[in-house]
Amino acid sequence: MAKFSKTENCKNCIDCNNRIPMLSILSKQELTELNESRFEVKFKTGETIFKQGTSATHLLILTTGLAKLYVEGVQDKQLIIRIIKPWEIIGQASLYFDNRHHYSIAALDNTTACFIEIDAFKKVIQTNPLFAEEFIKNCTQKGIFSFEKMVSLSQKQMHGRIADGLIYLASKVYEDLNFDLHLSRQDVADLTGMSKDSAIRILKEFHNEGIIDLDGRKLKILNSKQLERISETG
Amino acid sequence: MAKFSKTENCKNCIDCNNRIPMLSILSKQELTELNESRFEVKFKTGETIFKQGTSATHLLILTTGLAKLYVEGVQDKQLIIRIIKPWEIIGQASLYFDNRHHYSIAALDNTTACFIEIDAFKKVIQTNPLFAEEFIKNCTQKGIFSFEKMVSLSQKQMHGRIADGLIYLASKVYEDLNFDLHLSRQDVADLTGMSKDSAIRILKEFHNEGIIDLDGRKLKILNSKQLERISETG
DNA sequence: AATTCAAATCGATATTTATCAGTCTTTTAC
DNA sequence: GTAAAAGACTGATAAATATCGATTTGAATT
């Protein structure tokens, strides 16, 4: 199970200054307050970090590893909204609604997560308008991302959705055309809204057509132009 | 075309106090400032209020009528995100991103829209943290709504999606089981992510099964329990 | 009332996607 | 090192959904 720990890479919130642009707005005192409410927990691959429906008391920042953020849909199906990387602030959705988590987060990797008390965070929002503004910026960007995702999920067919998924992973998550996929085939399916079998089929097709090179979880995008084209034509 | 006007129901922002809970947080002076930047425009049914891709200079509040908020997807298809009612603040998504509209808004009715300058609004956010907090609340709720919509669009089949659409219209838009639909059949399809023909078919099916009573645009939900059941089972 | 045009409708068909059953591979557990 | 389990894969089939063509309806206009 997860256990408490102090890691080298995140000794206190003041260090996070450089890594999380949003926090650099805060005064030393505000950072200190956040730091006092925070603690770190390590998770093993596959472990659940947040569980949808449970009460939301803390925000989350990964300091190492990757995680998937997903909502639990109909008949135990998961819909992966996005992949979480270190130094993003997670859990905003539940901040002001009903203090419940509206999605689950599970580690895709051995990860370290830093938890910050929601109340401490709210206090900073209330007292530092520039920080609040930055937070709004963050929320609205996620809103726009949501729109794009909805279009992809509802209007594109499988090839287009897989293309969108691959482009997302390469450009936003791994920031490289060549990466070691942390997602299982089922995860890829849950990210693109199709059955596992269909996801496997399309990936294989892309592989056979020379658009990607896929061997197990080693993935390389060979023809990103064509991937873009497939994404656009749906 | 749309023309300038002063209407009885919205003489100035101070009156909006009662109607828009968020604005009641503002001081008289802040309201006055918003009021000075604002103007009203009337739109006829079908007219475009915001067009996706154009530059975003104003926020929007409908004072009369209804409108659809939609994104332009692949191959000229529309995806209706939600229906706009009077006294909601619209346009947040573009506030802090790239000053472009990321969706379009079109009148479903003869509507009156009040435009508020984005800069005036931003200023209030920067100076009034409680207002900023309220704004964040608003954004995060929309985020949660987005998740539900994504699940509906990607994991439910047509019956479930139409059920979701009808429940949404009855509970959130018209707040009545019995209403005069402002949406065309194509709009219903765009709201639920399917072809027009399919939407017509499912609606007819629901009608034949006694779940709804549908005559042209007069719609009455007869069995909302079953509609809920259909929504849940997908 | 006749005309016109857009919206709504419906049956037949084609396409897309999921499901299922079975095999193969890789990792995990003892 | 071997057994077991989980994940990956594949072809065949079934189910869901879109598309197409042809009417019909209804509202708006002459």
Short mmCIF file of C-alpha atoms (C1' of nucleotides) in Angstrom, two decimals:
data_model
loop_
_atom_site.label_atom_id
_atom_site.label_comp_id
_atom_site.label_asym_id
_atom_site.label_seq_id
_atom_site.Cartn_x
_atom_site.Cartn_y
_atom_site.Cartn_z
CA MET A 1 0.00 0.00 0.00
CA ALA A 2 0.83 3.66 -0.31
CA LYS A 3 2.91 5.09 2.48
CA PHE A 4 4.07 8.44 3.70
CA SER A 5 7.39 9.74 2.54
CA LYS A 6 9.61 12.71 1.94
CA THR A 7 11.20 12.81 -1.47
CA GLU A 8 14.19 14.64 -2.76
CA ASN A 9 12.32 16.35 -5.55
CA CYS A 10 9.69 18.06 -3.45
CA LYS A 11 10.92 19.16 -0.10
CA ASN A 12 8.48 22.01 0.26
CA CYS A 13 6.14 24.21 -1.71
CA ILE A 14 8.62 27.02 -1.99
CA ASP A 15 10.69 24.79 -4.27
CA CYS A 16 7.65 24.29 -6.44
CA ASN A 17 7.89 27.91 -7.45
CA ASN A 18 9.91 27.10 -10.51
CA ARG A 19 7.98 24.08 -11.54
CA ILE A 20 4.41 25.29 -11.21
CA PRO A 21 4.05 28.70 -12.81
CA MET A 22 0.82 29.31 -10.98
CA LEU A 23 2.46 29.05 -7.59
CA SER A 24 5.10 31.62 -8.45
CA ILE A 25 2.41 34.25 -8.01
CA LEU A 26 2.14 33.49 -4.33
CA SER A 27 3.99 35.30 -1.60
CA LYS A 28 6.47 33.46 0.60
CA GLN A 29 3.94 33.50 3.40
CA GLU A 30 1.19 32.04 1.25
CA LEU A 31 3.51 29.31 0.05
CA THR A 32 4.46 28.53 3.60
CA GLU A 33 0.83 28.12 4.54
CA LEU A 34 0.21 25.74 1.65
CA ASN A 35 3.32 23.87 2.61
CA GLU A 36 2.13 23.33 6.13
CA SER A 37 -1.07 21.64 5.00
CA ARG A 38 0.62 19.36 2.54
CA PHE A 39 1.84 15.78 2.63
CA GLU A 40 3.18 13.26 0.16
CA VAL A 41 2.11 9.72 -0.61
CA LYS A 42 3.63 7.16 -2.94
CA PHE A 43 1.49 5.00 -5.18
CA LYS A 44 2.31 1.88 -7.11
CA THR A 45 1.26 1.29 -10.69
CA GLY A 46 -2.46 0.68 -10.86
CA GLU A 47 -3.31 2.05 -7.44
CA THR A 48 -6.21 4.45 -7.11
CA ILE A 49 -5.25 7.94 -5.95
CA PHE A 50 -8.71 9.53 -5.97
CA LYS A 51 -11.90 7.54 -6.17
CA GLN A 52 -14.96 9.10 -7.80
CA GLY A 53 -17.72 9.67 -5.28
CA THR A 54 -15.51 9.93 -2.21
CA SER A 55 -15.24 13.22 -0.39
CA ALA A 56 -12.74 15.71 -1.73
CA THR A 57 -10.55 17.17 0.97
CA HIS A 58 -7.32 17.73 -0.90
CA LEU A 59 -5.96 18.90 -4.18
CA LEU A 60 -3.27 16.86 -5.82
CA ILE A 61 0.02 17.50 -7.54
CA LEU A 62 2.04 14.63 -8.91
CA THR A 63 5.74 15.06 -8.31
CA THR A 64 6.83 11.90 -10.13
CA GLY A 65 5.09 9.45 -12.44
CA LEU A 66 1.95 9.52 -14.55
CA ALA A 67 -1.69 8.94 -13.78
CA LYS A 68 -4.98 8.69 -15.63
CA LEU A 69 -7.95 10.89 -14.81
CA TYR A 70 -11.17 9.13 -15.70
CA VAL A 71 -14.87 9.16 -15.02
CA GLU A 72 -16.82 6.04 -14.33
CA GLY A 73 -19.48 5.76 -16.97
CA VAL A 74 -22.21 3.29 -17.76
CA GLN A 75 -21.76 -0.39 -16.99
CA ASP A 76 -18.37 -0.04 -15.31
CA LYS A 77 -16.84 1.51 -18.40
CA GLN A 78 -14.20 4.15 -17.88
CA LEU A 79 -13.77 7.31 -19.90
CA ILE A 80 -10.26 8.68 -19.61
CA ILE A 81 -10.46 12.46 -19.70
CA ARG A 82 -6.75 13.12 -19.67
CA ILE A 83 -3.38 11.93 -18.51
CA ILE A 84 -1.87 13.67 -15.50
CA LYS A 85 1.78 14.67 -15.47
CA PRO A 86 3.90 16.04 -12.66
CA TRP A 87 3.38 19.65 -11.65
CA GLU A 88 -0.24 20.05 -12.67
CA ILE A 89 -2.77 21.01 -10.05
CA ILE A 90 -5.54 18.41 -9.99
CA GLY A 91 -8.91 18.33 -8.31
CA GLN A 92 -10.25 21.77 -9.10
CA ALA A 93 -13.53 20.40 -10.39
CA SER A 94 -14.59 19.41 -6.92
CA LEU A 95 -13.36 22.53 -5.17
CA TYR A 96 -16.60 24.40 -5.02
CA PHE A 97 -19.33 22.03 -5.91
CA ASP A 98 -20.31 19.35 -3.46
CA ASN A 99 -16.96 18.35 -2.02
CA ARG A 100 -17.10 15.07 -3.86
CA HIS A 101 -14.66 13.76 -6.40
CA HIS A 102 -16.30 13.71 -9.78
CA TYR A 103 -13.63 11.56 -11.32
CA SER A 104 -11.12 8.97 -10.30
CA ILE A 105 -7.37 9.08 -10.65
CA ALA A 106 -5.19 6.01 -10.88
CA ALA A 107 -1.42 5.73 -11.11
CA LEU A 108 -0.07 4.54 -14.45
CA ASP A 109 3.34 4.30 -12.95
CA ASN A 110 5.01 4.36 -9.60
CA THR A 111 4.07 7.89 -8.65
CA THR A 112 4.51 10.35 -5.87
CA ALA A 113 1.62 12.63 -5.10
CA CYS A 114 1.57 15.76 -3.03
CA PHE A 115 -1.74 16.54 -1.33
CA ILE A 116 -2.76 20.08 -0.47
CA GLU A 117 -5.69 20.87 1.77
CA ILE A 118 -8.60 22.35 -0.12
CA ASP A 119 -9.30 24.87 2.62
CA ALA A 120 -5.75 26.19 2.55
CA PHE A 121 -6.04 26.51 -1.19
CA LYS A 122 -9.39 28.26 -1.06
CA LYS A 123 -7.99 30.73 1.40
CA VAL A 124 -5.24 31.69 -1.01
CA ILE A 125 -7.79 32.15 -3.78
CA GLN A 126 -9.84 34.43 -1.60
CA THR A 127 -6.94 36.60 -0.61
CA ASN A 128 -4.88 36.69 -3.78
CA PRO A 129 -6.90 37.82 -6.81
CA LEU A 130 -4.03 37.33 -9.23
CA PHE A 131 -3.80 33.75 -8.13
CA ALA A 132 -7.55 33.39 -8.53
CA GLU A 133 -7.25 34.81 -12.00
CA GLU A 134 -4.56 32.32 -12.88
CA PHE A 135 -6.77 29.60 -11.56
CA ILE A 136 -9.63 30.79 -13.76
CA LYS A 137 -7.32 30.75 -16.72
CA ASN A 138 -6.55 27.15 -15.95
CA CYS A 139 -10.22 26.22 -15.66
CA THR A 140 -11.22 27.88 -18.90
CA GLN A 141 -8.45 26.18 -20.82
CA LYS A 142 -9.71 22.86 -19.58
CA GLY A 143 -13.15 23.88 -20.76
CA ILE A 144 -11.88 24.43 -24.28
CA PHE A 145 -10.06 21.13 -24.17
CA SER A 146 -13.35 19.51 -23.16
CA PHE A 147 -15.11 20.89 -26.22
CA GLU A 148 -12.50 19.44 -28.52
CA LYS A 149 -12.74 16.12 -26.78
CA MET A 150 -16.52 16.09 -27.11
CA VAL A 151 -16.27 16.75 -30.83
CA SER A 152 -13.74 13.98 -31.20
CA LEU A 153 -15.79 11.49 -29.21
CA SER A 154 -19.12 12.26 -30.80
CA GLN A 155 -18.36 13.17 -34.39
CA LYS A 156 -15.27 11.31 -35.44
CA GLN A 157 -15.13 7.65 -36.23
CA MET A 158 -12.62 5.27 -34.83
CA HIS A 159 -9.66 6.15 -37.01
CA GLY A 160 -10.05 9.83 -36.24
CA ARG A 161 -10.42 9.19 -32.53
CA ILE A 162 -7.34 7.00 -32.35
CA ALA A 163 -5.44 9.65 -34.31
CA ASP A 164 -6.59 12.27 -31.80
CA GLY A 165 -5.51 10.05 -28.94
CA LEU A 166 -2.06 9.47 -30.40
CA ILE A 167 -1.58 13.15 -31.20
CA TYR A 168 -2.61 14.01 -27.66
CA LEU A 169 -0.16 11.54 -26.14
CA ALA A 170 2.72 12.64 -28.33
CA SER A 171 2.17 16.40 -28.15
CA LYS A 172 0.80 16.91 -24.65
CA VAL A 173 1.86 13.97 -22.53
CA TYR A 174 5.19 12.65 -23.75
CA GLU A 175 6.18 15.65 -25.90
CA ASP A 176 7.95 13.28 -28.24
CA LEU A 177 6.95 11.24 -31.28
CA ASN A 178 8.69 8.28 -29.76
CA PHE A 179 7.57 7.04 -26.38
CA ASP A 180 6.97 4.13 -24.08
CA LEU A 181 3.23 3.93 -23.66
CA HIS A 182 2.04 3.73 -20.07
CA LEU A 183 -1.48 2.89 -21.19
CA SER A 184 -2.81 -0.58 -21.77
CA ARG A 185 -4.82 -1.27 -24.92
CA GLN A 186 -7.92 -1.05 -22.76
CA ASP A 187 -6.77 2.38 -21.58
CA VAL A 188 -6.30 3.51 -25.17
CA ALA A 189 -9.85 2.34 -25.83
CA ASP A 190 -11.12 4.21 -22.76
CA LEU A 191 -9.31 7.34 -23.91
CA THR A 192 -10.87 7.23 -27.36
CA GLY A 193 -14.30 5.89 -26.52
CA MET A 194 -14.35 2.53 -28.23
CA SER A 195 -14.04 -1.16 -27.40
CA LYS A 196 -10.66 -2.64 -26.63
CA ASP A 197 -10.82 -4.88 -29.66
CA SER A 198 -11.52 -1.96 -31.96
CA ALA A 199 -8.64 0.05 -30.50
CA ILE A 200 -6.27 -2.86 -31.07
CA ARG A 201 -7.51 -3.21 -34.63
CA ILE A 202 -7.02 0.44 -35.56
CA LEU A 203 -3.60 0.60 -33.94
CA LYS A 204 -2.57 -2.47 -35.88
CA GLU A 205 -3.92 -0.90 -39.05
CA PHE A 206 -1.91 2.27 -38.47
CA HIS A 207 1.12 0.09 -37.85
CA ASN A 208 0.60 -1.87 -41.07
CA GLU A 209 0.15 1.33 -43.06
CA GLY A 210 3.41 2.71 -41.73
CA ILE A 211 1.79 5.57 -39.85
CA ILE A 212 3.12 4.33 -36.53
CA ASP A 213 5.53 1.71 -35.33
CA LEU A 214 4.05 -0.21 -32.46
CA ASP A 215 5.72 -3.06 -30.64
CA GLY A 216 4.09 -3.90 -27.35
CA ARG A 217 4.11 -0.58 -25.58
CA LYS A 218 6.91 0.99 -27.58
CA LEU A 219 5.22 3.48 -29.85
CA LYS A 220 6.72 5.71 -32.52
CA ILE A 221 4.78 8.05 -34.74
CA LEU A 222 6.30 7.77 -38.19
CA ASN A 223 3.93 9.94 -40.22
CA SER A 224 2.43 12.66 -38.10
CA LYS A 225 1.23 14.58 -41.15
CA GLN A 226 -1.04 11.73 -42.08
CA LEU A 227 -2.15 11.31 -38.49
CA GLU A 228 -3.20 14.97 -38.53
CA ARG A 229 -5.06 14.37 -41.76
CA ILE A 230 -6.92 11.40 -40.32
CA SER A 231 -7.78 13.45 -37.25
CA GLU A 232 -9.22 16.26 -39.34
CA THR A 233 -11.28 14.19 -41.74
CA GLY A 234 -12.75 12.28 -38.82
CA MET B 1 -30.33 42.61 -38.78
CA ALA B 2 -29.79 43.07 -35.09
CA LYS B 3 -30.08 46.61 -33.83
CA PHE B 4 -29.34 48.57 -30.69
CA SER B 5 -32.06 48.95 -28.15
CA LYS B 6 -32.99 49.63 -24.57
CA THR B 7 -35.42 47.19 -23.10
CA GLU B 8 -37.69 47.44 -20.13
CA ASN B 9 -36.33 44.35 -18.46
CA CYS B 10 -32.70 45.38 -18.31
CA LYS B 11 -32.21 49.05 -17.75
CA ASN B 12 -28.86 48.72 -16.04
CA CYS B 13 -26.65 46.22 -14.30
CA ILE B 14 -27.74 47.28 -10.87
CA ASP B 15 -31.14 45.80 -11.64
CA CYS B 16 -29.47 42.54 -12.52
CA ASN B 17 -28.57 42.13 -8.89
CA ASN B 18 -31.63 40.07 -8.19
CA ARG B 19 -31.52 38.01 -11.31
CA ILE B 20 -27.88 37.03 -11.45
CA PRO B 21 -26.73 35.82 -8.05
CA MET B 22 -23.10 36.27 -9.01
CA LEU B 23 -23.51 39.99 -9.58
CA SER B 24 -25.03 40.55 -6.16
CA ILE B 25 -21.53 40.16 -4.76
CA LEU B 26 -20.39 43.32 -6.49
CA SER B 27 -20.37 46.74 -4.94
CA LYS B 28 -22.50 49.52 -6.37
CA GLN B 29 -19.41 51.06 -7.87
CA GLU B 30 -18.33 47.84 -9.55
CA LEU B 31 -21.81 47.35 -10.98
CA THR B 32 -21.76 50.87 -12.30
CA GLU B 33 -18.51 50.23 -14.08
CA LEU B 34 -19.87 47.09 -15.69
CA ASN B 35 -22.96 49.01 -16.64
CA GLU B 36 -20.99 51.67 -18.44
CA SER B 37 -19.30 49.16 -20.70
CA ARG B 38 -22.46 47.33 -21.60
CA PHE B 39 -24.92 47.49 -24.49
CA GLU B 40 -27.87 45.50 -25.72
CA VAL B 41 -28.62 43.96 -29.09
CA LYS B 42 -31.71 42.16 -30.33
CA PHE B 43 -31.48 39.02 -32.41
CA LYS B 44 -34.07 37.24 -34.49
CA THR B 45 -34.57 33.49 -34.43
CA GLY B 46 -31.69 31.77 -36.16
CA GLU B 47 -29.29 34.70 -36.07
CA THR B 48 -25.75 34.11 -34.91
CA ILE B 49 -24.80 35.96 -31.74
CA PHE B 50 -21.20 34.75 -31.41
CA LYS B 51 -19.34 33.04 -34.19
CA GLN B 52 -16.63 30.53 -33.35
CA GLY B 53 -13.21 31.78 -34.37
CA THR B 54 -13.98 35.50 -34.20
CA SER B 55 -12.32 37.63 -31.59
CA ALA B 56 -13.88 37.71 -28.17
CA THR B 57 -14.30 41.19 -26.82
CA HIS B 58 -17.47 40.85 -24.78
CA LEU B 59 -19.24 38.54 -22.43
CA LEU B 60 -22.89 37.90 -23.00
CA ILE B 61 -26.02 37.72 -20.90
CA LEU B 62 -29.35 36.96 -22.52
CA THR B 63 -32.15 39.03 -21.08
CA THR B 64 -34.93 37.45 -23.15
CA GLY B 65 -35.17 34.37 -25.35
CA LEU B 66 -33.16 31.20 -25.75
CA ALA B 67 -30.01 30.37 -27.66
CA LYS B 68 -27.91 27.34 -28.47
CA LEU B 69 -24.21 27.16 -27.64
CA TYR B 70 -22.44 24.85 -30.08
CA VAL B 71 -19.04 23.99 -31.41
CA GLU B 72 -18.38 23.48 -35.06
CA GLY B 73 -17.08 20.00 -35.51
CA VAL B 74 -16.00 17.88 -38.45
CA GLN B 75 -17.60 18.33 -41.85
CA ASP B 76 -19.81 21.27 -40.85
CA LYS B 77 -21.51 19.25 -38.16
CA GLN B 78 -22.55 21.09 -35.02
CA LEU B 79 -22.30 19.78 -31.48
CA ILE B 80 -24.69 21.60 -29.18
CA ILE B 81 -23.03 21.88 -25.79
CA ARG B 82 -25.94 23.47 -24.00
CA ILE B 83 -28.93 25.74 -24.26
CA ILE B 84 -28.54 29.28 -22.97
CA LYS B 85 -31.26 30.88 -20.88
CA PRO B 86 -31.60 34.45 -19.67
CA TRP B 87 -29.38 35.57 -16.79
CA GLU B 88 -26.47 33.24 -17.36
CA ILE B 89 -23.06 34.73 -17.98
CA ILE B 90 -21.70 33.36 -21.25
CA GLY B 91 -18.30 33.54 -22.85
CA GLN B 92 -16.02 32.69 -19.96
CA ALA B 93 -14.20 30.06 -21.93
CA SER B 94 -12.55 32.68 -24.08
CA LEU B 95 -11.77 35.11 -21.29
CA TYR B 96 -8.19 34.17 -20.68
CA PHE B 97 -7.11 31.98 -23.49
CA ASP B 98 -6.52 33.51 -26.89
CA ASN B 99 -9.32 36.04 -27.08
CA ARG B 100 -11.12 33.95 -29.63
CA HIS B 101 -14.55 32.47 -29.38
CA HIS B 102 -14.27 28.72 -29.10
CA TYR B 103 -17.93 28.14 -29.77
CA SER B 104 -20.78 29.77 -31.59
CA ILE B 105 -24.06 30.97 -30.17
CA ALA B 106 -27.23 31.28 -32.20
CA ALA B 107 -30.65 32.55 -31.18
CA LEU B 108 -33.38 29.90 -30.96
CA ASP B 109 -35.91 32.62 -30.46
CA ASN B 110 -36.21 36.35 -30.71
CA THR B 111 -33.68 37.22 -28.06
CA THR B 112 -32.15 40.22 -26.39
CA ALA B 113 -28.53 40.01 -25.45
CA CYS B 114 -26.56 42.25 -23.14
CA PHE B 115 -22.85 42.54 -23.94
CA ILE B 116 -20.29 43.33 -21.26
CA GLU B 117 -16.73 44.28 -22.08
CA ILE B 118 -14.27 41.58 -21.18
CA ASP B 119 -11.77 44.07 -19.82
CA ALA B 120 -14.29 45.58 -17.46
CA PHE B 121 -15.15 42.11 -16.29
CA LYS B 122 -11.54 41.09 -15.82
CA LYS B 123 -10.94 44.15 -13.75
CA VAL B 124 -13.70 43.17 -11.35
CA ILE B 125 -12.25 39.68 -11.08
CA GLN B 126 -8.87 41.12 -10.22
CA THR B 127 -10.15 43.42 -7.56
CA ASN B 128 -12.92 41.37 -5.99
CA PRO B 129 -11.73 37.94 -4.83
CA LEU B 130 -15.18 36.81 -3.72
CA PHE B 131 -16.45 37.51 -7.19
CA ALA B 132 -13.51 35.61 -8.64
CA GLU B 133 -14.33 32.74 -6.35
CA GLU B 134 -17.93 32.73 -7.51
CA PHE B 135 -16.69 32.72 -11.05
CA ILE B 136 -14.48 29.73 -10.33
CA LYS B 137 -17.45 27.95 -8.85
CA ASN B 138 -19.29 28.56 -12.08
CA CYS B 139 -16.42 27.24 -14.19
CA THR B 140 -15.96 24.09 -12.16
CA GLN B 141 -19.64 23.26 -12.33
CA LYS B 142 -19.48 23.50 -16.08
CA GLY B 143 -16.51 21.17 -15.97
CA ILE B 144 -18.53 18.55 -14.13
CA PHE B 145 -21.37 19.00 -16.59
CA SER B 146 -18.87 18.40 -19.39
CA PHE B 147 -17.81 15.09 -17.90
CA GLU B 148 -21.38 13.87 -17.78
CA LYS B 149 -21.92 14.97 -21.33
CA MET B 150 -18.80 13.16 -22.50
CA VAL B 151 -19.96 9.96 -20.86
CA SER B 152 -23.36 10.32 -22.46
CA LEU B 153 -21.95 11.00 -25.90
CA SER B 154 -19.30 8.33 -25.87
CA GLN B 155 -20.75 5.47 -23.85
CA LYS B 156 -24.49 5.53 -24.27
CA GLN B 157 -26.32 4.44 -27.32
CA MET B 158 -28.96 6.43 -29.05
CA HIS B 159 -31.88 5.72 -26.73
CA GLY B 160 -29.83 6.73 -23.71
CA ARG B 161 -28.54 9.86 -25.39
CA ILE B 162 -32.00 11.01 -26.43
CA ALA B 163 -33.21 10.29 -22.91
CA ASP B 164 -30.37 12.42 -21.55
CA GLY B 165 -31.24 15.20 -23.95
CA LEU B 166 -34.91 15.17 -22.99
CA ILE B 167 -34.12 15.07 -19.28
CA TYR B 168 -31.73 17.97 -19.76
CA LEU B 169 -34.32 20.04 -21.60
CA ALA B 170 -37.08 19.34 -19.11
CA SER B 171 -35.05 19.73 -15.92
CA LYS B 172 -32.52 22.40 -16.79
CA VAL B 173 -33.92 24.42 -19.68
CA TYR B 174 -37.71 24.48 -19.49
CA GLU B 175 -38.05 23.28 -15.88
CA ASP B 176 -41.28 21.58 -16.86
CA LEU B 177 -42.22 18.17 -18.25
CA ASN B 178 -44.39 19.90 -20.78
CA PHE B 179 -42.83 22.38 -23.14
CA ASP B 180 -42.71 23.89 -26.56
CA LEU B 181 -39.46 22.76 -28.08
CA HIS B 182 -37.34 25.53 -29.58
CA LEU B 183 -35.03 23.00 -31.19
CA SER B 184 -35.46 21.52 -34.64
CA ARG B 185 -35.03 17.78 -35.10
CA GLN B 186 -31.58 18.54 -36.46
CA ASP B 187 -30.82 20.47 -33.27
CA VAL B 188 -31.94 17.53 -31.15
CA ALA B 189 -29.58 15.37 -33.19
CA ASP B 190 -26.75 17.87 -32.69
CA LEU B 191 -27.42 17.92 -28.96
CA THR B 192 -27.25 14.14 -28.66
CA GLY B 193 -24.57 13.38 -31.23
CA MET B 194 -26.42 11.41 -33.84
CA SER B 195 -27.88 11.85 -37.32
CA LYS B 196 -31.13 13.73 -37.76
CA ASP B 197 -32.88 10.64 -39.08
CA SER B 198 -31.85 8.63 -36.05
CA ALA B 199 -33.05 11.32 -33.67
CA ILE B 200 -36.43 11.40 -35.40
CA ARG B 201 -36.67 7.62 -35.19
CA ILE B 202 -35.93 7.40 -31.47
CA LEU B 203 -38.28 10.27 -30.65
CA LYS B 204 -41.02 8.53 -32.59
CA GLU B 205 -40.27 5.31 -30.76
CA PHE B 206 -40.53 7.04 -27.38
CA HIS B 207 -43.80 8.54 -28.56
CA ASN B 208 -45.18 5.18 -29.68
CA GLU B 209 -44.16 3.57 -26.40
CA GLY B 210 -45.98 6.26 -24.44
CA ILE B 211 -42.84 7.65 -22.83
CA ILE B 212 -43.39 11.05 -24.39
CA ASP B 213 -46.12 12.79 -26.30
CA LEU B 214 -44.66 14.59 -29.29
CA ASP B 215 -46.65 16.57 -31.82
CA GLY B 216 -44.50 18.79 -33.98
CA ARG B 217 -42.64 20.82 -31.41
CA LYS B 218 -45.07 20.30 -28.56
CA LEU B 219 -43.37 17.88 -26.22
CA LYS B 220 -44.63 16.30 -23.04
CA ILE B 221 -42.75 13.80 -20.94
CA LEU B 222 -45.29 11.21 -19.81
CA ASN B 223 -43.07 8.70 -18.07
CA SER B 224 -40.01 10.35 -16.63
CA LYS B 225 -39.19 7.32 -14.47
CA GLN B 226 -38.69 5.23 -17.57
CA LEU B 227 -36.75 7.99 -19.23
CA GLU B 228 -34.38 7.98 -16.24
CA ARG B 229 -34.08 4.23 -16.53
CA ILE B 230 -33.21 4.45 -20.21
CA SER B 231 -30.66 7.13 -19.43
CA GLU B 232 -28.98 4.99 -16.80
CA THR B 233 -28.81 1.75 -18.72
CA GLY B 234 -27.35 3.58 -21.70
"C1'" DA C 1 -56.34 28.77 -52.86
"C1'" DA C 2 -52.12 27.75 -55.25
"C1'" DT C 3 -47.08 27.76 -54.92
"C1'" DT C 4 -42.87 27.20 -52.83
"C1'" DC C 5 -39.50 25.83 -49.71
"C1'" DA C 6 -37.75 23.94 -45.65
"C1'" DA C 7 -38.45 20.61 -42.27
"C1'" DA C 8 -40.00 16.16 -40.94
"C1'" DT C 9 -40.67 11.37 -41.95
"C1'" DC C 10 -39.90 6.55 -43.24
"C1'" DG C 11 -38.26 2.24 -45.35
"C1'" DA C 12 -34.38 0.05 -47.42
"C1'" DT C 13 -29.66 -0.43 -47.46
"C1'" DA C 14 -24.78 0.28 -46.40
"C1'" DT C 15 -21.36 1.26 -43.07
"C1'" DT C 16 -19.44 1.35 -38.69
"C1'" DT C 17 -18.64 -0.65 -34.42
"C1'" DA C 18 -19.19 -4.08 -30.72
"C1'" DT C 19 -19.21 -8.64 -29.26
"C1'" DC C 20 -17.72 -13.24 -28.92
"C1'" DA C 21 -14.85 -17.19 -29.00
"C1'" DG C 22 -10.64 -18.77 -29.43
"C1'" DT C 23 -5.47 -18.38 -29.78
"C1'" DC C 24 -1.21 -16.55 -28.77
"C1'" DT C 25 2.18 -13.87 -25.73
"C1'" DT C 26 3.94 -11.94 -21.94
"C1'" DT C 27 4.26 -11.28 -17.29
"C1'" DT C 28 3.60 -12.84 -12.56
"C1'" DA C 29 3.60 -16.20 -8.83
"C1'" DC C 30 5.10 -20.00 -6.61
"C1'" DG D 1 11.61 -23.10 -14.16
"C1'" DT D 2 6.98 -24.05 -14.67
"C1'" DA D 3 2.21 -23.01 -14.05
"C1'" DA D 4 -1.17 -19.69 -14.05
"C1'" DA D 5 -3.10 -15.42 -15.08
"C1'" DA D 6 -3.49 -11.37 -17.53
"C1'" DG D 7 -3.09 -8.96 -21.62
"C1'" DA D 8 -2.88 -8.82 -26.64
"C1'" DC D 9 -4.61 -10.25 -30.84
"C1'" DT D 10 -7.77 -12.11 -34.76
"C1'" DG D 11 -11.65 -13.62 -37.61
"C1'" DA D 12 -16.49 -14.21 -37.78
"C1'" DT D 13 -20.74 -12.50 -36.60
"C1'" DA D 14 -24.22 -9.47 -34.67
"C1'" DA D 15 -25.82 -5.11 -33.38
"C1'" DA D 16 -26.01 -0.21 -33.78
"C1'" DT D 17 -26.07 3.70 -36.58
"C1'" DA D 18 -25.73 6.49 -40.80
"C1'" DT D 19 -27.02 7.28 -45.33
"C1'" DC D 20 -29.97 7.59 -49.23
"C1'" DG D 21 -34.09 8.30 -51.84
"C1'" DA D 22 -38.64 9.26 -51.84
"C1'" DT D 23 -42.71 11.23 -49.64
"C1'" DT D 24 -45.26 13.98 -46.74
"C1'" DT D 25 -46.26 17.84 -43.90
"C1'" DG D 26 -46.41 22.57 -42.57
"C1'" DA D 27 -45.56 27.17 -42.72
"C1'" DA D 28 -44.71 31.28 -45.52
"C1'" DT D 29 -45.66 33.77 -49.75
"C1'" DT D 30 -48.00 35.09 -53.64
#
